[in-house]
């Protein structure tokens, strides 16, 4: 198998190729003066098994088009099998029409990836599992919760407790998974978002955090409001330190400021999004999944 490192995930692709002891495909990429993307394989990939690595963090539309061009080229040149690893699968919010007349973005992405020739898809902590059920090809939703929890164990945690800032089943599962990894308790807060205004309300509930370190585990930080609400509630209830571990640290606009003002101790994200908060790599998570699949 050869690894193809898309422009958004070059370093991650390198890490994966090192862990798998396989080569990185030789490629050339550039942008034309008008901004259009150019891609070229610099070696023969016909009959090869390829793993394309490209995360879809902002600018997600550019990253998507890069992925489409790489995938199309690989299939067109006769690659035998193409696995796609998209750590952050953008456009995972619109899996159905929540309001009449809305677009079905997730379905469109699934149709394009399949039509372009992806044979299987791997992702990390997809925002909504229903998104993956739209695919006809095999899909694998992996989690970074364990690695994020392990990252915080180096902080001399005091009687840690893991908190989901949201009461969605998938969010509570992530918190549970993180808690089990470090033998900690877990709990969750209830959050509601207004579909029209985007406003978030987190309901205060008594959690036994007094004098303890809390780790909030979430899939995405976008505006930072969900995590900040949780940090504020936990600090108000006497938590010693509140850490935030997030699979996809988009941290848009004032998100970091909002979190700092709420009293966050540290934010740790993964290399699904490239920024200074990418403290945990998802490379080993994918490699483990590929090995498991190979054994079965
Ligand atoms: C919500 O369903 C997600 O799990 C995240 O909590 C949410 O996307 C975070 O968004 P924001 O940072 O804008 O509150």
Coordinates of C-alpha atoms and ligand atoms in Angstrom, one line a residue:
X1 CA 0.0 0.0 0.0
X2 CA 1.2 3.5 -0.8
X3 CA 0.1 6.6 1.3
X4 CA -1.0 9.7 -0.5
X5 CA -0.6 12.8 1.7
X6 CA -3.1 15.4 0.6
X7 CA -2.2 19.1 1.1
X8 CA -4.2 19.4 4.4
X9 CA -2.6 16.3 6.0
X10 CA 1.0 16.0 4.8
X11 CA 2.6 15.4 8.2
X12 CA -0.1 13.1 9.3
X13 CA 0.4 11.0 6.1
X14 CA 4.1 10.8 6.8
X15 CA 3.5 9.6 10.4
X16 CA 1.1 6.9 9.0
X17 CA 3.6 5.8 6.4
X18 CA 6.3 5.5 9.1
X19 CA 4.0 3.5 11.4
X20 CA 3.0 1.2 8.6
X21 CA 6.5 1.0 7.2
X22 CA 5.1 1.8 3.7
X23 CA 6.1 4.5 1.2
X24 CA 4.6 7.8 0.6
X25 CA 3.4 8.1 -3.0
X26 CA 5.5 10.7 -5.0
X27 CA 3.2 13.6 -5.9
X28 CA 3.3 17.2 -7.1
X29 CA 0.8 19.8 -6.1
X30 CA 0.5 23.5 -6.8
X31 CA -1.9 26.4 -7.1
X32 CA -2.3 28.2 -10.4
X33 CA -2.2 32.1 -10.1
X34 CA -6.0 32.1 -10.2
X35 CA -6.1 29.7 -7.2
X36 CA -7.1 26.5 -9.0
X37 CA -5.5 23.4 -7.7
X38 CA -3.1 21.2 -9.7
X39 CA -2.2 17.6 -8.8
X40 CA 0.1 15.0 -10.3
X41 CA 1.3 11.5 -9.3
X42 CA 5.1 11.4 -9.9
X43 CA 5.1 7.6 -10.1
X44 CA 3.0 4.8 -11.5
X45 CA 0.1 4.0 -9.2
X46 CA -1.8 1.7 -11.6
X47 CA -2.7 -1.6 -9.8
X48 CA -1.6 -0.1 -6.5
X49 CA -3.5 0.0 -3.3
X50 CA -3.6 3.6 -2.1
X51 CA -4.5 5.3 1.2
X52 CA -5.4 8.9 0.6
X53 CA -5.1 11.1 3.7
X54 CA -6.8 14.5 3.6
X55 CA -8.6 16.2 6.5
X56 CA -11.4 18.6 5.7
X57 CA -10.9 21.4 8.2
X58 CA -11.3 25.0 7.0
X59 CA -11.0 26.1 4.3
X60 CA -13.1 22.9 3.8
X61 CA -14.2 23.7 0.3
X62 CA -10.6 23.9 -1.0
X63 CA -9.7 20.8 0.9
X64 CA -12.7 19.0 -0.5
X65 CA -11.8 19.9 -4.1
X66 CA -8.2 18.8 -3.5
X67 CA -9.5 15.5 -2.3
X68 CA -11.8 15.1 -5.2
X69 CA -9.0 15.7 -7.7
X70 CA -6.6 13.3 -6.0
X71 CA -9.3 10.6 -5.8
X72 CA -10.3 11.1 -9.4
X73 CA -6.7 11.0 -10.6
X74 CA -6.0 7.8 -8.6
X75 CA -9.0 6.0 -10.0
X76 CA -8.4 7.3 -13.5
X77 CA -4.8 6.1 -13.5
X78 CA -6.0 2.6 -12.5
X79 CA -5.3 2.3 -8.7
X80 CA -6.6 -1.1 -7.6
X81 CA -8.0 -0.1 -4.3
X82 CA -8.5 3.3 -2.7
X83 CA -8.9 3.8 1.0
X84 CA -9.7 7.4 2.1
X85 CA -8.8 8.7 5.5
X86 CA -10.6 11.9 6.3
X87 CA -10.0 12.6 10.0
X88 CA -12.3 15.6 10.0
X89 CA -15.3 14.9 7.8
X90 CA -16.7 18.3 7.1
X91 CA -20.3 18.8 6.1
X92 CA -21.5 16.3 8.7
X93 CA -24.2 18.5 10.2
X94 CA -26.8 18.4 7.4
X95 CA -27.5 14.7 7.3
X96 CA -31.3 15.5 6.9
X97 CA -33.6 18.4 6.3
X98 CA -34.0 19.9 9.8
X99 CA -35.9 22.8 8.2
X100 CA -37.9 22.5 5.0
X101 CA -36.0 23.1 1.8
X102 CA -32.5 22.6 3.3
X103 CA -29.7 21.0 1.4
X104 CA -28.5 17.5 2.2
X105 CA -24.7 18.3 2.3
X106 CA -23.6 15.0 3.9
X107 CA -25.4 12.9 1.3
X108 CA -23.9 14.9 -1.5
X109 CA -20.4 14.4 -0.1
X110 CA -21.0 10.6 0.2
X111 CA -22.3 10.4 -3.3
X112 CA -19.3 12.3 -4.8
X113 CA -16.7 10.2 -2.8
X114 CA -18.3 7.0 -3.9
X115 CA -18.7 8.1 -7.5
X116 CA -15.1 9.1 -7.7
X117 CA -14.1 5.7 -6.7
X118 CA -13.4 5.5 -2.9
X119 CA -13.5 1.9 -1.8
X120 CA -13.7 2.6 1.9
X121 CA -13.7 5.6 4.3
X122 CA -12.1 6.1 7.7
X123 CA -12.8 9.1 9.9
X124 CA -12.3 10.2 13.4
X125 CA -15.3 11.0 15.7
X126 CA -17.8 11.8 13.1
X127 CA -20.2 14.5 14.2
X128 CA -23.2 12.4 13.6
X129 CA -23.2 8.6 12.9
X130 CA -26.2 8.9 10.6
X131 CA -23.8 10.5 8.1
X132 CA -21.9 7.3 7.7
X133 CA -25.0 5.2 7.2
X134 CA -25.6 7.0 3.9
X135 CA -22.5 5.4 2.4
X136 CA -22.7 2.2 0.4
X137 CA -18.9 1.6 0.8
X138 CA -17.6 0.4 4.2
X139 CA -17.0 3.2 6.6
X140 CA -15.1 3.2 9.9
X141 CA -15.7 5.8 12.6
X142 CA -12.7 5.8 14.9
X143 CA -12.3 7.7 18.1
X144 CA -9.6 9.9 19.5
X145 CA -11.1 10.0 23.0
X146 CA -8.6 7.4 24.4
X147 CA -5.6 9.3 23.1
X148 CA -6.9 12.6 24.3
X149 CA -7.5 11.2 27.8
X150 CA -4.0 9.7 27.9
X151 CA -2.5 13.0 26.9
X152 CA -3.9 14.6 30.1
X153 CA -2.6 11.9 32.4
X154 CA 0.8 13.6 32.1
X155 CA -0.7 16.6 34.0
X156 CA -0.7 15.0 37.5
X157 CA -4.4 14.9 37.6
X158 CA -6.2 15.2 40.9
X159 CA -9.1 12.7 41.2
X160 CA -10.1 13.3 37.6
X161 CA -13.6 13.2 36.2
X162 CA -14.4 13.2 32.4
X163 CA -17.4 15.3 31.3
X164 CA -19.4 15.4 28.1
X165 CA -20.6 18.9 27.5
X166 CA -23.6 17.5 25.7
X167 CA -26.2 14.8 26.4
X168 CA -26.2 13.2 22.9
X169 CA -25.7 9.5 23.1
X170 CA -22.5 9.6 20.9
X171 CA -21.0 12.4 23.1
X172 CA -21.6 10.5 26.3
X173 CA -20.0 7.4 24.7
X174 CA -16.9 9.4 23.9
X175 CA -16.7 10.7 27.5
X176 CA -17.2 7.1 28.8
X177 CA -14.5 5.8 26.5
X178 CA -12.1 8.5 27.7
X179 CA -12.9 7.9 31.4
X180 CA -12.5 4.1 31.1
X181 CA -9.0 4.7 29.5
X182 CA -7.8 6.5 32.6
X183 CA -9.9 4.8 35.2
X184 CA -11.9 7.9 36.0
X185 CA -15.6 8.6 36.5
X186 CA -17.6 10.4 33.9
X187 CA -20.8 12.5 33.7
X188 CA -22.5 14.8 31.2
X189 CA -24.3 18.1 30.9
X190 CA -27.4 18.9 29.0
X191 CA -27.2 21.3 26.1
X192 CA -29.7 22.7 23.6
X193 CA -29.0 24.7 20.5
X194 CA -31.6 27.0 18.8
X195 CA -31.8 25.8 15.2
X196 CA -32.6 29.4 14.0
X197 CA -30.2 31.6 16.1
X198 CA -27.5 29.0 16.9
X199 CA -27.7 30.1 20.5
X200 CA -26.5 27.5 23.0
X201 CA -27.9 26.9 26.5
X202 CA -26.3 24.5 28.9
X203 CA -28.3 23.5 31.9
X204 CA -26.5 23.6 35.2
X205 CA -26.6 20.3 37.1
X206 CA -24.8 19.3 40.3
X207 CA -21.6 17.3 39.5
X208 CA -19.2 16.1 42.1
X209 CA -16.2 18.1 40.9
X210 CA -15.2 20.1 44.0
X211 CA -11.4 20.1 44.3
X212 CA -11.0 17.7 41.4
X213 CA -9.6 18.0 37.9
X214 CA -12.2 17.8 35.1
X215 CA -11.6 16.8 31.5
X216 CA -14.2 17.9 29.0
X217 CA -14.2 15.6 25.9
X218 CA -16.0 16.7 22.7
X219 CA -15.8 16.0 19.0
X220 CA -15.6 19.6 17.7
X221 CA -14.9 23.0 19.1
X222 CA -16.2 25.5 16.6
X223 CA -17.3 28.8 18.3
X224 CA -16.1 27.4 21.7
X225 CA -19.5 28.2 23.3
X226 CA -20.4 24.6 24.2
X227 CA -17.1 23.9 25.9
X228 CA -16.9 27.3 27.5
X229 CA -20.4 26.8 29.1
X230 CA -19.2 23.5 30.5
X231 CA -16.0 25.0 31.8
X232 CA -17.9 27.8 33.5
X233 CA -20.3 25.4 35.2
X234 CA -17.5 23.1 36.4
X235 CA -15.4 26.0 37.7
X236 CA -18.4 27.5 39.5
X237 CA -19.0 24.1 41.2
X238 CA -15.4 24.2 42.5
X239 CA -13.4 22.1 39.9
X240 CA -9.7 22.6 40.5
X241 CA -8.6 22.6 36.8
X242 CA -10.7 22.1 33.7
X243 CA -9.0 20.7 30.6
X244 CA -10.7 20.4 27.2
X245 CA -9.8 17.5 24.9
X246 CA -11.3 17.7 21.4
X247 CA -10.9 15.6 18.3
X248 CA -11.4 18.5 15.9
X249 CA -10.2 21.8 17.4
X250 CA -11.5 24.2 14.7
X251 CA -11.4 27.0 17.2
X252 CA -13.0 29.6 15.0
X253 CA -13.1 33.3 15.6
X254 CA -13.0 34.2 19.3
X255 CA -13.2 30.6 20.5
X256 CA -9.9 30.6 22.3
X257 CA -10.7 33.9 24.0
X258 CA -14.1 32.6 25.0
X259 CA -12.6 29.5 26.5
X260 CA -9.9 31.4 28.3
X261 CA -12.4 33.8 29.8
X262 CA -14.4 30.8 31.0
X263 CA -11.3 29.6 32.9
X264 CA -10.0 26.7 30.8
X265 CA -6.7 25.2 31.9
X266 CA -5.6 23.8 28.6
X267 CA -7.0 22.9 25.2
X268 CA -5.7 19.8 23.4
X269 CA -6.8 18.8 19.9
X270 CA -5.5 16.3 17.4
X271 CA -3.7 16.6 14.0
X272 CA -7.1 16.2 12.3
X273 CA -6.9 20.0 12.4
X274 CA -3.5 21.7 11.9
X275 CA -3.0 24.4 14.5
X276 CA -1.0 24.9 17.7
X277 CA -3.5 22.9 19.7
X278 CA -2.8 19.7 17.7
X279 CA -1.1 17.9 20.6
X280 CA -2.3 14.3 19.9
X281 CA -1.8 12.4 16.6
X282 CA -4.5 10.3 15.1
X283 CA -2.0 8.3 13.1
X284 CA -1.8 5.4 15.5
X285 CA -5.6 5.3 15.7
X286 CA -5.9 4.7 12.0
X287 CA -3.0 2.2 11.9
X288 CA -4.5 0.1 14.6
X289 CA -7.8 0.1 12.8
X290 CA -6.1 -1.0 9.5
X291 CA -4.3 -3.7 11.3
X292 CA -7.5 -5.0 12.9
X293 CA -9.2 -5.0 9.6
X294 CA -6.3 -6.9 8.0
X295 CA -6.5 -9.6 10.7
X296 CA -10.2 -10.1 10.4
Ligands
LIG1 C1 -22.3 19.5 19.2 O1 -23.2 18.8 18.8 C2 -20.8 19.1 19.0 O2 -20.6 17.9 19.7 C3 -20.0 20.2 19.6 O3 -20.2 20.4 20.9 C4 -20.3 21.5 18.9 O4 -20.2 21.4 17.5 C5 -19.3 22.6 19.4 O5 -19.7 23.8 18.8 P1 -19.3 25.2 19.4 O6 -17.9 25.2 19.7 O7 -19.7 26.2 18.4 O8 -20.2 25.3 20.6

